């Protein structure tokens, strides 16, 4: 029912000469963006540092990572890689021509998912005294005292709010921001949760973390301003090839990181 409703809404005109972005294509772009951010954090971020230290990846899933060589550098690798990806995506989104709205949306969402994740994650790590950044801090400066934890939380809130601002601006240039944001959040969260649900280690920490990182962290996408519709030349049209790519990405992700690579017993 949801795909039918999205597809119907996608072509509903809002005035003479105006169209709305195709909902299914927006959803597909969001799926690709969210899973790319997960791969970047876990596989490229943590994984590359692990291999660089001559370690072996013993567990890799949607939200869990273990390496045979413990290191604070591995802990910080995931968040750092996502911050780098987010900045690159943000800069690239500003250079894409207005006539390529699909690319602009994809890059904007990559920056949004990465920034919301890492900003919220930093606040959570300092509050709950666990997680990548807390562990890295403990290794570099010793067990973080409350001033360090407050500073880290302020940094996380700052990153989160900065991400909110750039996401608002990015979606504003595309028009129909509220609808686009809601479709993006629903499809990205669904894709992340569905692919994480096949994890061989069962539901639990992995599934919860995945929802927190993509779903809960990016809740602001649900309350984007309405925005204006755009003339046909700047509308994201129906792109079946993008739907197919998103489906392939989901299947491949579910078969690898989704079900988990390595020993789930190491979680």
Short mmCIF file of N, CA and C in Angstrom, two decimals, residues 7 57 223:
data_model
loop_
_atom_site.label_atom_id
_atom_site.label_comp_id
_atom_site.label_asym_id
_atom_site.label_seq_id
_atom_site.Cartn_x
_atom_site.Cartn_y
_atom_site.Cartn_z
N UNK A 7 3.81 6.43 -5.00
CA UNK A 7 3.81 6.63 -6.43
C UNK A 7 2.70 7.57 -6.88
N UNK A 57 39.41 -8.86 10.47
CA UNK A 57 38.04 -8.54 10.85
C UNK A 57 37.37 -9.82 11.34
N UNK A 223 10.29 16.45 9.89
CA UNK A 223 9.71 17.77 10.17
C UNK A 223 10.37 18.87 9.33
#
